[in-house]
XYZ file of C-alpha atoms in Angstrom:
418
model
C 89.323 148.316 116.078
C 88.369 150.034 119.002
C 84.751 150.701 120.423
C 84.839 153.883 122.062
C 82.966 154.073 125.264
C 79.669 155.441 126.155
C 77.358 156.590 128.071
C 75.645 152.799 129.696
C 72.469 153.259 129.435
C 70.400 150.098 131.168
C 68.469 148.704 128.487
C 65.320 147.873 130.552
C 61.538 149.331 129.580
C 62.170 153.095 129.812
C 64.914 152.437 127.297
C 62.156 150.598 125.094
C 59.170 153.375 125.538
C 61.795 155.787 124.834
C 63.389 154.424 121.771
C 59.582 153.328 120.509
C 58.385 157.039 120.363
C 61.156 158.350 118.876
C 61.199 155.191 116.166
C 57.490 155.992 115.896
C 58.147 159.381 114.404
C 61.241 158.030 112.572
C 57.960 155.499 110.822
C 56.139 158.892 110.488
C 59.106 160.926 108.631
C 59.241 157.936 106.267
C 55.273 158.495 105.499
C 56.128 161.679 104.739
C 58.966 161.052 102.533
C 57.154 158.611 100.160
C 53.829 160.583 100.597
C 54.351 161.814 97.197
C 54.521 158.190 95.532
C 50.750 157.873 95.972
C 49.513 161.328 95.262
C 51.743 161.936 92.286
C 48.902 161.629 89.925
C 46.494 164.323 91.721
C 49.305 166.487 92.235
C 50.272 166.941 88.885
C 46.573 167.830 87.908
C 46.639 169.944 90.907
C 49.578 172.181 90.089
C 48.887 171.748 86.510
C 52.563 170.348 85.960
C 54.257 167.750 83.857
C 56.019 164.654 84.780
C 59.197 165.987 84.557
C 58.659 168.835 87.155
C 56.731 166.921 89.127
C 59.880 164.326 89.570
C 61.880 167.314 90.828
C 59.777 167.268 94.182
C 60.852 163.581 95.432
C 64.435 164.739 93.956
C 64.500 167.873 95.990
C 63.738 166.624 99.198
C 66.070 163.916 98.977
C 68.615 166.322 98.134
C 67.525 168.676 101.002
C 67.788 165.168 103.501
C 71.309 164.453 102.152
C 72.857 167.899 102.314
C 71.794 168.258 105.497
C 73.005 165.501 107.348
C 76.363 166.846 109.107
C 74.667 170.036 110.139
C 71.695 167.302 111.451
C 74.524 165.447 113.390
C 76.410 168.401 114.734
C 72.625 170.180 115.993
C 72.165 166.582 117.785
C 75.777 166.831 119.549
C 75.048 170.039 120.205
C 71.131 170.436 121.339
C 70.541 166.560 122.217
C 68.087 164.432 120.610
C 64.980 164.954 122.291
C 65.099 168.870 121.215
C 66.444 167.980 117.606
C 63.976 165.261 117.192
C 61.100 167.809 118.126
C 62.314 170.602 115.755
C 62.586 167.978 112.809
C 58.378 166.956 113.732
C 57.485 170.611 113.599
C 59.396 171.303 110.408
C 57.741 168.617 108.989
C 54.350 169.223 110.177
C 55.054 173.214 108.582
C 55.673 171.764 105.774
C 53.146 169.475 105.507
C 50.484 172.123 106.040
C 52.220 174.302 103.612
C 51.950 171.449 101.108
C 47.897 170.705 101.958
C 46.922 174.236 101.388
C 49.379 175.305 98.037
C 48.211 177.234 95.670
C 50.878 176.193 92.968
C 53.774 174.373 92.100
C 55.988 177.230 93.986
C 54.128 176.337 97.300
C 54.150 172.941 96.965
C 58.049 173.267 96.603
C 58.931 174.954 100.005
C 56.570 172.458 101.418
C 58.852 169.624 100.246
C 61.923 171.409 101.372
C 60.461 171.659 105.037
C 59.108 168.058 105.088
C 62.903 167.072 103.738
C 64.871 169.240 106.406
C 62.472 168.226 109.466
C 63.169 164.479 107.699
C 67.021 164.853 108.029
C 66.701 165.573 111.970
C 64.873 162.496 112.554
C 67.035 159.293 111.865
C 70.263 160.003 113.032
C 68.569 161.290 116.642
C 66.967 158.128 116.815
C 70.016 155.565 116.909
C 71.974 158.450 119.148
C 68.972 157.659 121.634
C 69.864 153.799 121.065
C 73.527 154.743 122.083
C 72.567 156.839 125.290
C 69.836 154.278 126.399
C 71.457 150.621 125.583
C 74.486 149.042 126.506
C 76.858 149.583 123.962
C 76.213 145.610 122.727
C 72.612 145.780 122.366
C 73.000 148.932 120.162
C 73.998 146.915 116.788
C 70.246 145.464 117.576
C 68.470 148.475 118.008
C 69.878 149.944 115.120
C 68.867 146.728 112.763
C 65.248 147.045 114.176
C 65.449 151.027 113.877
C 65.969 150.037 110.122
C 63.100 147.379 110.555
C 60.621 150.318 111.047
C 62.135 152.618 108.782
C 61.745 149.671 105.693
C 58.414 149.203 107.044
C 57.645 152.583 106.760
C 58.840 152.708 102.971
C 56.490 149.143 102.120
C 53.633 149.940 104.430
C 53.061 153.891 105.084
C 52.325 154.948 101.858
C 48.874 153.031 101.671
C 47.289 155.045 104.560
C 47.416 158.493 102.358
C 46.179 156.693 99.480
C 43.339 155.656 101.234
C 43.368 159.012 102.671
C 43.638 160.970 99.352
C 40.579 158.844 97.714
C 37.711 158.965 100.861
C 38.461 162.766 102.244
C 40.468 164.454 99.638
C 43.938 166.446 99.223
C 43.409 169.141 101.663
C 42.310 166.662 104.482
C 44.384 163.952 103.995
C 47.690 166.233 104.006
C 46.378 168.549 107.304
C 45.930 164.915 108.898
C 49.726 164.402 108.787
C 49.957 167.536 109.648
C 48.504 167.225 112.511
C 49.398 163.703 113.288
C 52.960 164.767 113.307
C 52.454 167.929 115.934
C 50.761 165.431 118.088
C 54.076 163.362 118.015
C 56.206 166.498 118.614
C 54.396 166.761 121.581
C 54.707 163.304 122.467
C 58.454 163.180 121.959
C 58.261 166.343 124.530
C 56.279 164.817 127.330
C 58.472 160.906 126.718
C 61.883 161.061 125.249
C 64.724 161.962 127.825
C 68.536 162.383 126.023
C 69.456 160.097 128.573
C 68.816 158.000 131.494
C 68.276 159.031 135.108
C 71.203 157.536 136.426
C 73.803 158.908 133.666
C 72.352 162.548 135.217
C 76.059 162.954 135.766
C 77.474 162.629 132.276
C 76.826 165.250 129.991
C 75.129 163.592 126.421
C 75.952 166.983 124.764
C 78.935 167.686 123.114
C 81.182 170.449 124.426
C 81.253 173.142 121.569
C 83.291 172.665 118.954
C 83.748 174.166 115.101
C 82.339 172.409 112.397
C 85.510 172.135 110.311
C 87.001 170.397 114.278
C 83.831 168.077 114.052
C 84.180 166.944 110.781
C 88.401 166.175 111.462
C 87.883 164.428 114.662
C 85.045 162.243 112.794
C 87.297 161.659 109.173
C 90.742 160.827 111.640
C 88.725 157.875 113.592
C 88.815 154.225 111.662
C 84.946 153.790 112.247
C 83.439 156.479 110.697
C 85.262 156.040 107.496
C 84.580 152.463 107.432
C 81.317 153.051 107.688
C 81.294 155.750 105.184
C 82.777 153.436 102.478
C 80.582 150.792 103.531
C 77.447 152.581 103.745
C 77.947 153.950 100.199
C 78.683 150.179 98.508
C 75.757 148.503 100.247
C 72.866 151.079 101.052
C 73.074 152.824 97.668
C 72.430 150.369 94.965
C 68.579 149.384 96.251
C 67.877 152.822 97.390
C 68.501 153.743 93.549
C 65.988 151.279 92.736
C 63.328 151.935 95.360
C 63.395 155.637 94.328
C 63.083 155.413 90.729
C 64.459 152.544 88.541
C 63.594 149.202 90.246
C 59.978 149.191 88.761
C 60.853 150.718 84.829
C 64.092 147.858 84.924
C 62.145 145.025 86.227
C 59.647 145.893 83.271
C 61.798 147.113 80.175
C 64.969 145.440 81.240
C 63.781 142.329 82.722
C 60.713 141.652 80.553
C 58.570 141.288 83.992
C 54.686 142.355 83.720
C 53.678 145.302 85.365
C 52.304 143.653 88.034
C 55.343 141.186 88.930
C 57.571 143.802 88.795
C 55.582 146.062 91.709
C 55.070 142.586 93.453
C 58.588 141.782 93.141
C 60.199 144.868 94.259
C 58.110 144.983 97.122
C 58.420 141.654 98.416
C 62.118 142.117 97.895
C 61.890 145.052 99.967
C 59.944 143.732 102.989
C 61.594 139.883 102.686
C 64.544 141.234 103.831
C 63.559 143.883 106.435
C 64.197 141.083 109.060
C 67.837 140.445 108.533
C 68.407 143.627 110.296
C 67.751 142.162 114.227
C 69.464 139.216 113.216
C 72.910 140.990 112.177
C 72.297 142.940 115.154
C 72.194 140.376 117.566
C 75.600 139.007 115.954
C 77.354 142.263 115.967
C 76.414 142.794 119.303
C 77.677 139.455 120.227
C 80.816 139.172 118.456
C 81.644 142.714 116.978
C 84.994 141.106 115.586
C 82.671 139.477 112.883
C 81.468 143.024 111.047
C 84.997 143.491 109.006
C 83.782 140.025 107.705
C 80.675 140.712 107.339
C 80.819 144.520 105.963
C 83.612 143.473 103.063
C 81.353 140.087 101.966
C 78.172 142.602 101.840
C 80.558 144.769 99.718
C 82.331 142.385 97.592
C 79.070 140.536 96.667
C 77.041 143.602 95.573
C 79.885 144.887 93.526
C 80.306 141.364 91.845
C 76.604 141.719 90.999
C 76.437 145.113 89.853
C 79.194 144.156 87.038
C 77.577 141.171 85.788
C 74.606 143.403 85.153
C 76.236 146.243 83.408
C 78.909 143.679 81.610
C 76.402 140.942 80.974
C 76.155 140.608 76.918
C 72.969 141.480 75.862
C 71.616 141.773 79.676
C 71.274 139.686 82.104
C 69.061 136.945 82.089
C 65.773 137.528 84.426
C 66.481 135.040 87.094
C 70.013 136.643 87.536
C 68.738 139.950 87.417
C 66.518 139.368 90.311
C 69.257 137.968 92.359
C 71.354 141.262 91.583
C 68.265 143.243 93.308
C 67.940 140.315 95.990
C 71.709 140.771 97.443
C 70.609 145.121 96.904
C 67.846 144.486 99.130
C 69.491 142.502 101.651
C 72.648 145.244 101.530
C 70.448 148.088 102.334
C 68.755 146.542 104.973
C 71.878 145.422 106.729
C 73.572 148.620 105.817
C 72.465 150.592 108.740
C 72.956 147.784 111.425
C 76.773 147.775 110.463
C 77.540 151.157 108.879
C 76.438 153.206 111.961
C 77.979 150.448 115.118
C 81.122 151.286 112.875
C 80.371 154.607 112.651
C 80.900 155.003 116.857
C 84.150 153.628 116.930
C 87.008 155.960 118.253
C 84.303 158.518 118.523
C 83.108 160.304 122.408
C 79.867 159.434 122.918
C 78.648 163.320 122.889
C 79.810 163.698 119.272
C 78.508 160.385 117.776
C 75.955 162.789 115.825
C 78.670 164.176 112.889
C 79.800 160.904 112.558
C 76.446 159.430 112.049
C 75.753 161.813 109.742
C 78.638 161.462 107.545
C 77.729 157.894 107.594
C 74.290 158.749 106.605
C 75.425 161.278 103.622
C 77.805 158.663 101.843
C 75.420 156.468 100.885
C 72.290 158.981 100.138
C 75.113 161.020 98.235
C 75.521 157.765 96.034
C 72.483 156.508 95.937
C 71.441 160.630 94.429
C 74.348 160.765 92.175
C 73.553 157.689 90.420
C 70.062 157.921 90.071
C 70.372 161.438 88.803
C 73.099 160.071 86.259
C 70.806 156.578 85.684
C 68.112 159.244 84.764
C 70.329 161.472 82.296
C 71.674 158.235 80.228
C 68.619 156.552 79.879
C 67.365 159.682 78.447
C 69.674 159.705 75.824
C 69.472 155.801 74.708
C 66.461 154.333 72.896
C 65.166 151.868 75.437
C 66.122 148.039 76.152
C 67.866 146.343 78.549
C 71.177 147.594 77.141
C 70.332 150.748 78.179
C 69.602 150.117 81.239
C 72.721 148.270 81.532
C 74.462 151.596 80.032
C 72.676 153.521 82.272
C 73.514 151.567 86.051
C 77.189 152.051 85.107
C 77.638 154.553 87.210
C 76.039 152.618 90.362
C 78.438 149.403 89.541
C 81.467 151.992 89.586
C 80.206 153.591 92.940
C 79.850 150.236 94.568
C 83.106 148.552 92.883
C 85.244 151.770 94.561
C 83.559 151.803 97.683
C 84.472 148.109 97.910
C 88.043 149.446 97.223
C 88.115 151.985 99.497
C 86.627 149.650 102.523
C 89.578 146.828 101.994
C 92.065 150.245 102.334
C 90.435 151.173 105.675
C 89.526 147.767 107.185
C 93.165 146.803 106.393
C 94.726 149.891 107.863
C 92.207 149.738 111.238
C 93.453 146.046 111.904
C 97.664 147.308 111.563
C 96.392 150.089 113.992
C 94.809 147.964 116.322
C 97.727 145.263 115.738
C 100.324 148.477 116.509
């Protein structure tokens, strides 16, 4: 399979201070996007709401982040990162403010929908910086430790608000982030460059093109559909669970307490953060190993994912926290493979679509099947056979995906034997 070239960027310490501000608001966007976890509870006394309404916030913006991620990646080819990465802070930070000060439910809404568009800007800017600033074998590594931060971000930046939210309040906790995040918009002004000095010469954005042209050129390529299929059989399963059903499964399908099941999920969670640097290092070694490496990640969740929906009677505990194990590690090492593949047979200038499409697979997946998880279990009367009912759908995903990344890992090697 072939890498496509880029623009060599030197990898020394303005490729680090660049990469660390814009991962530093990548860690911000994430405290926005799980801001809600914490505050749940106040905001549905707030907006005088139910449970149900109030889950359609999370849902929203996650929807909002996953619709938006080919427009994302065409406005980076198009504008550069450094601009896109500054629009996505101040949509955020509007947002943010908009949430702090809402009157009602209606409010609170829009608020969401800013905080998820500025969030859909962020990520895929940041590893397009890692691609114009490293060589292109150090950028398997960057992207693994991009993913470091980001999983850090979803264990760790929660706790902050709810600190926040319990010694100054609502109002000031929220206009904190708000202006937190203006203060890295400026930051990401006065730092981040689209590319180094000494590629002045080479143009980093892409010469204009249609969307429908963008979207071909990416879908033709090898890479970008690998890492489509592979990004949507790895990433999606644990995202499922970290969004809504890890904890209720761990507790009603598992027979875990409360309290091992929110110590197990996030220990599982940040255990495997640091596989990330470790893949990347390899991949940026020996990139012949990621077909190996992408199809075992694939094969072995899918195996997993039908022994807990096929189980009889459920699976036993023990095996159903390996299933989530082999999740976690997936989604961790998603990113670090998905996206090197996803810059294969791509220009450098129009890695952004690609990304995206990348990025949209797997959020599409992980959406689809929570949404679906969500509908079934509502209909069932509880147990772990429901839940095994109800993760169906994620087992399918994965098992196809699997499918589909044996079809275009096989068909990439008789190219690149051809």
């Amino acid at each position: 399979m072939n890498r496509a070239a880029s623009v060599p960027g030197s990898g020394g310490a303005r490729a680090w201070l660049v990469w660390a501000v814009a991962v530093a608001g990548y860690f911000l966007a994430m405290l926005h996007r799980n801001g809600l976890g914490v505050a749940a509870l106040e905001a549905q006394s707030r907006f005088d709401v139910g449970p149900a309404l109030l889950s359609l916030l999370p849902m929203l913006q996650l929807l909002v982040y996953v619709l938006l991620q080919v427009p994302a990646g065409l406005l980076a080819d198009r504008l550069g990162p450094r601009y896109t990465l500054v629009m996505g802070m101040v949509a955020m930070a509007a947002g943010s403010c908009m949430f702090a000060l809402a009157p009602g439910i209606e409010a609170a809404v829009a608020g969401r929908f800013l905080i998820g568009l500025g969030d859909a800007l962020v990520f895929l800017n940041v590893i397009r910086l890692a691609a114009l600033w490293f060589p292109r074998g150090r950028y398997a590594l960057v992207s693994g430790l991009t993913g470091v931060v980001g999983g850090t971000g979803q264990v760790a930046s929660a706790a902050p608000l709810a600190w926040a939210l319990d010694g100054v309040g609502w109002v000031a906790a929220f206009l904190t982030t708000t202006a937190l995040t203006v203060l890295m918009a400026l930051l990401v002004l006065l730092v981040v460059r689209d590319r180094p000095a000494g590629a002045a010469g080479r143009s980093t954005v892409a010469d204009p093109i249609s969307v429908w042209e963008a979207l071909k050129e990416a879908l033709r390529a090898d890479g970008p559909r690998i890492g489509m299929a592979h990004h949507a059989a790895v990433m999606a399963p644990f995202t499922m669970m970290m969004v809504l059903w890890g904890y209720p499964y761990l507790v009603s399908g598992l027979g875990l307490s409360e309290a091992t099941a929110a110590l197990t999920l996030t220990g599982l969670a940040a255990a495997a953060l640091w596989l990330a640097p470790f893949a990347g290092m390899v991949v940026g070694r020996w990139p012949g190993v990621r077909p190996y490496m992408a199809l075992g990640l694939a094969f072995t969740l899918s195996l997993g994912w039908l022994l807990l929906v096929a189980w009889p009677g459920g699976l036993p505990a023990p095996l159903g926290v390996a299933v989530l194990t082999a999740s976690a590690a997936g989604q961790t090492l998603a990113p670090t493979i998905s996206f090197d593949f996803a810059r294969d047979g791509i220009p450098a200038s129009r890695t952004g679509v690609a990304s995206g499409l990348v990025n949209m697979s797997g959020f599409t997946t992980a959406l689809l099947c929570t949404v679906a998880a969500g509908a079934i279990l509502q209909a069932l009367p509880g147990g772990p056979v429901s839940y095994q009912v109800a993760f169906v759908p994620m087992a399918a995903c994965s098992s196809v995906a699997t499918l589909v990344l044996i079809v275009f890992v096989r068909r990439a090697r008789i190219r690149a034997r051809a």
